[in-house]
């Protein structure tokens, strides 16, 4: 049994009695964070009907019911219900999925109660309880260390600092925090705060102080809905007044006004938007990203800045030795994490402990002077213990060093923040020796010799200077540097003197391999990436360099506090990264970027990231290692913790917004044609060209199905070559309005000409021909909206089979409406002959040809002199 030197001494501690614990719980409550208020299923369902267009539809449905138009009422009601159900299902499903990921605090805790150890539920802890902490345990509450042996705590989830912190019974080092993990050692700690009073809980409260934000798509659709709604009401009222002024009946003109308002408002828009976003969200789940809100992915597609945490997000959160230095050799180490599949190389040749005596001695020290261990579980290597020690054990395996047999360690002096080194007494082959590891300057201070390929030699000023220079050079590259030494133990005790310096090991939390290309892809799409970490500036700079992330300047949290808002805004114009930051700093940076009208995405996994995740326009948390506070604050959860998934989500978001623009323009161009035909027909005094039921049929049945299929268009080949859209980018814009008016004018006039041309014979036949022509025109016009700037031959004629199927179904439905008696009675249609069909066919040709010719000419002009990539 190894002897250990413990830190801290005092009277025997027996803990609270059960009665004292129950009394304290009445005052302090349970040791759990208050769950954020969540709307019940009824509230979630009802808020799906807050969209302005949906409100207009509800009013239109009530009016139609009052007037006895029950078919219209039923059709409008079905659209409203479909929109509500789809939105509710997606939102509720996301919340339910997140509930299954919850593990807010450690479920159990080992405490001293009534003078004996007891295992209780962590939620039962109260201030004053004595908890026993061991390596690998999650700390269940804020506490003050009373007794400790080599205690080191991983606080990365709280602070972002990737290196474990030494803890001891005295001073600031005595404080340990809920949600952090014991990396090494053992301790007895007195609980000082539980639940919402912990540091973890206070950051969660800070997260809750950030209000809900609307996505850019919600803002744009809300604005469009209001504009369309007011325009529809104004035009309907004007037509009602004009008709009465011209001597028409009030009832007739009221129905005409209702028909016009129904024609102007794209009834299918809320349902189409919801269906498109829901299908996009389902596609993202298959790509390992869970959208907690339908609009989340679309907003990420508009992101102009990604603010990202480093530890665990850009990096693996697994310390790895990348370099080993001895006085006469320098070695490179391959592989990352705790998988020992890598190797050690010297001058390009793979080398191991059997080939190099100095390297063998260094590897032995790293393997033996440790409490860490590796084990294989489910095909993956897992590490137990402190990350630094785990990295040294992994290094020993990579160098084919023999692991120490059991009971090799006879005694130990644990690592402490004062000594900054750890020593063990071991016996190998009958001889005892001391092995030491720690901060290079502390290890160097107890050495009188240095090991070389020719054996030990005296440690003079020249050798010490070489060691110090190597240490400083490695530290300057952002490496955490560990010194290792060995010495004789003639007295059989640990004597940290006259030891032989073996060498240095340089460690780093390595970047995740997929992150560099993901950052490159983001930057090529015009998206800026800013690292905001709690780690040291040197480490942050080193990781940024490895990731190809430009950073002309590194600013610490302390420096950030000295800047006013204007200086911070100016700083954010530069290529900058932030180190040694706290949660409030992250929120301030996000706010400053939003003041510059940037759409900000924030990624992170720790509780320290949660406030900024919620403040950002789009918060992206990690689903595997992310804390529940971070997940609750986020809009998108990466189920595979893969930074590259963010870039795929950006592409999906751009596709979604582009497709929303496509089908909004498509629906409005269809409605514009109906409105123009109705308006001109009323002005010239003709009979109604379209009945209200026919307008609903066009808008809900034929247009709605086609618009949903249009929303399934694949991402365009060049969508990631364009910079992010501005925050105030309208869904329509001038070009969109011009296209809508041009197509609406043609389809409205063409259908009106056909109606008037056939009116002399049979009014029902003329109305049926105009009604059918408008449906066919609208189906043909969808090809003009498959891309807003590329011709169909560029994106592929058959790349969207759903659209082709939708066209076949809707045209088939229209033919059925013309010839099937039940639908003839409902829609007041009459059978068409071959002559009417030929006229419709001739009138539809310009809709198919003109947009394609114009887009082809524009495409060839912009691509002149550049190679044209193959169609997607």
JSON list of C-alpha atoms in Angstrom, two decimals, residues 708-832:
[
{"chain": "A", "resi": 708, "resn": "UNK", "atom": "CA", "xyz": [-44.17, 22.28, -50.78]},
{"chain": "A", "resi": 709, "resn": "UNK", "atom": "CA", "xyz": [-42.36, 20.40, -53.57]},
{"chain": "A", "resi": 710, "resn": "UNK", "atom": "CA", "xyz": [-40.54, 23.62, -54.50]},
{"chain": "A", "resi": 711, "resn": "UNK", "atom": "CA", "xyz": [-39.40, 23.85, -50.88]},
{"chain": "A", "resi": 712, "resn": "UNK", "atom": "CA", "xyz": [-37.64, 20.50, -51.35]},
{"chain": "A", "resi": 713, "resn": "UNK", "atom": "CA", "xyz": [-35.29, 21.84, -54.02]},
{"chain": "A", "resi": 714, "resn": "UNK", "atom": "CA", "xyz": [-31.69, 20.80, -53.31]},
{"chain": "A", "resi": 715, "resn": "UNK", "atom": "CA", "xyz": [-29.08, 23.36, -52.40]},
{"chain": "A", "resi": 716, "resn": "UNK", "atom": "CA", "xyz": [-27.80, 25.22, -55.45]},
{"chain": "A", "resi": 717, "resn": "UNK", "atom": "CA", "xyz": [-24.24, 24.41, -56.60]},
{"chain": "A", "resi": 718, "resn": "UNK", "atom": "CA", "xyz": [-22.86, 27.81, -55.61]},
{"chain": "A", "resi": 719, "resn": "UNK", "atom": "CA", "xyz": [-24.82, 28.45, -52.41]},
{"chain": "A", "resi": 720, "resn": "UNK", "atom": "CA", "xyz": [-21.68, 28.31, -50.24]},
{"chain": "A", "resi": 721, "resn": "UNK", "atom": "CA", "xyz": [-19.75, 30.65, -52.52]},
{"chain": "A", "resi": 722, "resn": "UNK", "atom": "CA", "xyz": [-21.84, 33.68, -51.62]},
{"chain": "A", "resi": 723, "resn": "UNK", "atom": "CA", "xyz": [-21.41, 35.86, -48.52]},
{"chain": "A", "resi": 724, "resn": "UNK", "atom": "CA", "xyz": [-24.13, 35.64, -45.84]},
{"chain": "A", "resi": 725, "resn": "UNK", "atom": "CA", "xyz": [-27.24, 37.63, -46.50]},
{"chain": "A", "resi": 726, "resn": "UNK", "atom": "CA", "xyz": [-27.75, 40.83, -44.56]},
{"chain": "A", "resi": 727, "resn": "UNK", "atom": "CA", "xyz": [-29.93, 40.71, -41.48]},
{"chain": "A", "resi": 728, "resn": "UNK", "atom": "CA", "xyz": [-32.50, 42.98, -43.13]},
{"chain": "A", "resi": 729, "resn": "UNK", "atom": "CA", "xyz": [-32.55, 41.08, -46.44]},
{"chain": "A", "resi": 730, "resn": "UNK", "atom": "CA", "xyz": [-36.20, 41.01, -47.52]},
{"chain": "A", "resi": 731, "resn": "UNK", "atom": "CA", "xyz": [-37.86, 37.83, -48.66]},
{"chain": "A", "resi": 732, "resn": "UNK", "atom": "CA", "xyz": [-39.02, 39.59, -51.82]},
{"chain": "A", "resi": 733, "resn": "UNK", "atom": "CA", "xyz": [-36.82, 42.56, -52.69]},
{"chain": "A", "resi": 734, "resn": "UNK", "atom": "CA", "xyz": [-37.09, 44.65, -55.84]},
{"chain": "A", "resi": 735, "resn": "UNK", "atom": "CA", "xyz": [-36.15, 41.81, -58.18]},
{"chain": "A", "resi": 736, "resn": "UNK", "atom": "CA", "xyz": [-38.72, 39.55, -56.56]},
{"chain": "A", "resi": 737, "resn": "UNK", "atom": "CA", "xyz": [-41.48, 42.14, -56.79]},
{"chain": "A", "resi": 738, "resn": "UNK", "atom": "CA", "xyz": [-40.62, 42.80, -60.44]},
{"chain": "A", "resi": 739, "resn": "UNK", "atom": "CA", "xyz": [-40.77, 39.07, -61.23]},
{"chain": "A", "resi": 740, "resn": "UNK", "atom": "CA", "xyz": [-44.08, 38.70, -59.39]},
{"chain": "A", "resi": 741, "resn": "UNK", "atom": "CA", "xyz": [-45.62, 41.66, -61.24]},
{"chain": "A", "resi": 742, "resn": "UNK", "atom": "CA", "xyz": [-44.33, 40.52, -64.64]},
{"chain": "A", "resi": 743, "resn": "UNK", "atom": "CA", "xyz": [-45.63, 36.98, -64.29]},
{"chain": "A", "resi": 744, "resn": "UNK", "atom": "CA", "xyz": [-48.82, 38.12, -62.57]},
{"chain": "A", "resi": 745, "resn": "UNK", "atom": "CA", "xyz": [-49.53, 40.63, -65.34]},
{"chain": "A", "resi": 746, "resn": "UNK", "atom": "CA", "xyz": [-49.06, 38.04, -68.05]},
{"chain": "A", "resi": 747, "resn": "UNK", "atom": "CA", "xyz": [-51.04, 35.24, -66.40]},
{"chain": "A", "resi": 748, "resn": "UNK", "atom": "CA", "xyz": [-53.81, 37.63, -65.33]},
{"chain": "A", "resi": 749, "resn": "UNK", "atom": "CA", "xyz": [-54.21, 39.18, -68.80]},
{"chain": "A", "resi": 750, "resn": "UNK", "atom": "CA", "xyz": [-53.88, 35.84, -70.59]},
{"chain": "A", "resi": 751, "resn": "UNK", "atom": "CA", "xyz": [-56.56, 34.17, -68.48]},
{"chain": "A", "resi": 752, "resn": "UNK", "atom": "CA", "xyz": [-58.81, 37.24, -68.77]},
{"chain": "A", "resi": 753, "resn": "UNK", "atom": "CA", "xyz": [-58.39, 37.27, -72.58]},
{"chain": "A", "resi": 754, "resn": "UNK", "atom": "CA", "xyz": [-59.33, 33.60, -72.70]},
{"chain": "A", "resi": 755, "resn": "UNK", "atom": "CA", "xyz": [-62.37, 34.24, -70.49]},
{"chain": "A", "resi": 756, "resn": "UNK", "atom": "CA", "xyz": [-63.60, 37.13, -72.61]},
{"chain": "A", "resi": 757, "resn": "UNK", "atom": "CA", "xyz": [-62.81, 35.27, -75.85]},
{"chain": "A", "resi": 758, "resn": "UNK", "atom": "CA", "xyz": [-65.07, 32.36, -74.84]},
{"chain": "A", "resi": 759, "resn": "UNK", "atom": "CA", "xyz": [-67.69, 34.38, -72.94]},
{"chain": "A", "resi": 760, "resn": "UNK", "atom": "CA", "xyz": [-70.07, 34.80, -75.88]},
{"chain": "A", "resi": 761, "resn": "UNK", "atom": "CA", "xyz": [-70.83, 31.10, -75.96]},
{"chain": "A", "resi": 762, "resn": "UNK", "atom": "CA", "xyz": [-71.11, 29.77, -72.40]},
{"chain": "A", "resi": 763, "resn": "UNK", "atom": "CA", "xyz": [-70.23, 31.60, -69.18]},
{"chain": "A", "resi": 764, "resn": "UNK", "atom": "CA", "xyz": [-69.50, 28.37, -67.27]},
{"chain": "A", "resi": 765, "resn": "UNK", "atom": "CA", "xyz": [-67.26, 27.14, -70.10]},
{"chain": "A", "resi": 766, "resn": "UNK", "atom": "CA", "xyz": [-65.42, 30.49, -70.28]},
{"chain": "A", "resi": 767, "resn": "UNK", "atom": "CA", "xyz": [-64.94, 30.58, -66.51]},
{"chain": "A", "resi": 768, "resn": "UNK", "atom": "CA", "xyz": [-63.74, 26.94, -66.50]},
{"chain": "A", "resi": 769, "resn": "UNK", "atom": "CA", "xyz": [-61.24, 27.69, -69.31]},
{"chain": "A", "resi": 770, "resn": "UNK", "atom": "CA", "xyz": [-59.89, 30.76, -67.46]},
{"chain": "A", "resi": 771, "resn": "UNK", "atom": "CA", "xyz": [-59.81, 28.86, -64.18]},
{"chain": "A", "resi": 772, "resn": "UNK", "atom": "CA", "xyz": [-57.95, 25.91, -65.77]},
{"chain": "A", "resi": 773, "resn": "UNK", "atom": "CA", "xyz": [-55.61, 28.19, -67.71]},
{"chain": "A", "resi": 774, "resn": "UNK", "atom": "CA", "xyz": [-54.65, 29.98, -64.49]},
{"chain": "A", "resi": 775, "resn": "UNK", "atom": "CA", "xyz": [-53.87, 26.62, -62.82]},
{"chain": "A", "resi": 776, "resn": "UNK", "atom": "CA", "xyz": [-51.74, 25.51, -65.79]},
{"chain": "A", "resi": 777, "resn": "UNK", "atom": "CA", "xyz": [-50.00, 28.90, -65.92]},
{"chain": "A", "resi": 778, "resn": "UNK", "atom": "CA", "xyz": [-49.16, 28.61, -62.23]},
{"chain": "A", "resi": 779, "resn": "UNK", "atom": "CA", "xyz": [-47.79, 25.08, -62.69]},
{"chain": "A", "resi": 780, "resn": "UNK", "atom": "CA", "xyz": [-45.62, 26.20, -65.62]},
{"chain": "A", "resi": 781, "resn": "UNK", "atom": "CA", "xyz": [-44.34, 29.25, -63.75]},
{"chain": "A", "resi": 782, "resn": "UNK", "atom": "CA", "xyz": [-42.84, 27.05, -61.01]},
{"chain": "A", "resi": 783, "resn": "UNK", "atom": "CA", "xyz": [-39.89, 26.32, -63.32]},
{"chain": "A", "resi": 784, "resn": "UNK", "atom": "CA", "xyz": [-39.01, 30.03, -63.26]},
{"chain": "A", "resi": 785, "resn": "UNK", "atom": "CA", "xyz": [-38.63, 29.77, -59.46]},
{"chain": "A", "resi": 786, "resn": "UNK", "atom": "CA", "xyz": [-36.60, 26.54, -59.18]},
{"chain": "A", "resi": 787, "resn": "UNK", "atom": "CA", "xyz": [-33.59, 28.85, -58.97]},
{"chain": "A", "resi": 788, "resn": "UNK", "atom": "CA", "xyz": [-33.61, 32.60, -58.57]},
{"chain": "A", "resi": 789, "resn": "UNK", "atom": "CA", "xyz": [-30.55, 33.05, -60.80]},
{"chain": "A", "resi": 790, "resn": "UNK", "atom": "CA", "xyz": [-29.63, 29.75, -62.48]},
{"chain": "A", "resi": 791, "resn": "UNK", "atom": "CA", "xyz": [-31.42, 28.16, -65.48]},
{"chain": "A", "resi": 792, "resn": "UNK", "atom": "CA", "xyz": [-33.01, 24.74, -65.02]},
{"chain": "A", "resi": 793, "resn": "UNK", "atom": "CA", "xyz": [-30.41, 23.03, -67.21]},
{"chain": "A", "resi": 794, "resn": "UNK", "atom": "CA", "xyz": [-27.75, 24.20, -64.75]},
{"chain": "A", "resi": 795, "resn": "UNK", "atom": "CA", "xyz": [-29.41, 22.75, -61.63]},
{"chain": "A", "resi": 796, "resn": "UNK", "atom": "CA", "xyz": [-30.71, 19.65, -63.42]},
{"chain": "A", "resi": 797, "resn": "UNK", "atom": "CA", "xyz": [-34.15, 19.10, -64.92]},
{"chain": "A", "resi": 798, "resn": "UNK", "atom": "CA", "xyz": [-34.77, 15.97, -62.86]},
{"chain": "A", "resi": 799, "resn": "UNK", "atom": "CA", "xyz": [-32.96, 16.91, -59.65]},
{"chain": "A", "resi": 800, "resn": "UNK", "atom": "CA", "xyz": [-36.25, 17.43, -57.80]},
{"chain": "A", "resi": 801, "resn": "UNK", "atom": "CA", "xyz": [-38.48, 14.40, -58.44]},
{"chain": "A", "resi": 802, "resn": "UNK", "atom": "CA", "xyz": [-40.94, 15.65, -55.80]},
{"chain": "A", "resi": 803, "resn": "UNK", "atom": "CA", "xyz": [-41.70, 18.69, -57.95]},
{"chain": "A", "resi": 804, "resn": "UNK", "atom": "CA", "xyz": [-42.33, 16.58, -61.03]},
{"chain": "A", "resi": 805, "resn": "UNK", "atom": "CA", "xyz": [-44.63, 14.34, -59.00]},
{"chain": "A", "resi": 806, "resn": "UNK", "atom": "CA", "xyz": [-46.44, 17.40, -57.58]},
{"chain": "A", "resi": 807, "resn": "UNK", "atom": "CA", "xyz": [-46.99, 18.78, -61.07]},
{"chain": "A", "resi": 808, "resn": "UNK", "atom": "CA", "xyz": [-48.40, 15.47, -62.25]},
{"chain": "A", "resi": 809, "resn": "UNK", "atom": "CA", "xyz": [-50.72, 15.24, -59.24]},
{"chain": "A", "resi": 810, "resn": "UNK", "atom": "CA", "xyz": [-51.98, 18.84, -59.39]},
{"chain": "A", "resi": 811, "resn": "UNK", "atom": "CA", "xyz": [-52.54, 18.88, -63.14]},
{"chain": "A", "resi": 812, "resn": "UNK", "atom": "CA", "xyz": [-54.32, 15.55, -62.75]},
{"chain": "A", "resi": 813, "resn": "UNK", "atom": "CA", "xyz": [-56.44, 17.06, -59.96]},
{"chain": "A", "resi": 814, "resn": "UNK", "atom": "CA", "xyz": [-57.37, 19.99, -62.24]},
{"chain": "A", "resi": 815, "resn": "UNK", "atom": "CA", "xyz": [-58.38, 17.63, -65.05]},
{"chain": "A", "resi": 816, "resn": "UNK", "atom": "CA", "xyz": [-60.51, 15.76, -62.52]},
{"chain": "A", "resi": 817, "resn": "UNK", "atom": "CA", "xyz": [-62.08, 19.04, -61.42]},
{"chain": "A", "resi": 818, "resn": "UNK", "atom": "CA", "xyz": [-63.03, 19.75, -65.04]},
{"chain": "A", "resi": 819, "resn": "UNK", "atom": "CA", "xyz": [-64.48, 16.35, -65.90]},
{"chain": "A", "resi": 820, "resn": "UNK", "atom": "CA", "xyz": [-65.59, 14.62, -62.66]},
{"chain": "A", "resi": 821, "resn": "UNK", "atom": "CA", "xyz": [-69.23, 15.45, -61.81]},
{"chain": "A", "resi": 822, "resn": "UNK", "atom": "CA", "xyz": [-68.86, 15.77, -58.00]},
{"chain": "A", "resi": 823, "resn": "UNK", "atom": "CA", "xyz": [-66.03, 18.30, -58.40]},
{"chain": "A", "resi": 824, "resn": "UNK", "atom": "CA", "xyz": [-67.86, 19.95, -61.29]},
{"chain": "A", "resi": 825, "resn": "UNK", "atom": "CA", "xyz": [-70.74, 20.61, -58.92]},
{"chain": "A", "resi": 826, "resn": "UNK", "atom": "CA", "xyz": [-68.45, 21.90, -56.12]},
{"chain": "A", "resi": 827, "resn": "UNK", "atom": "CA", "xyz": [-66.34, 24.14, -58.36]},
{"chain": "A", "resi": 828, "resn": "UNK", "atom": "CA", "xyz": [-69.00, 25.02, -60.95]},
{"chain": "A", "resi": 829, "resn": "UNK", "atom": "CA", "xyz": [-66.93, 23.80, -63.90]},
{"chain": "A", "resi": 830, "resn": "UNK", "atom": "CA", "xyz": [-67.89, 22.58, -67.38]},
{"chain": "A", "resi": 831, "resn": "UNK", "atom": "CA", "xyz": [-66.02, 20.09, -69.63]},
{"chain": "A", "resi": 832, "resn": "UNK", "atom": "CA", "xyz": [-63.40, 21.63, -71.93]}
]
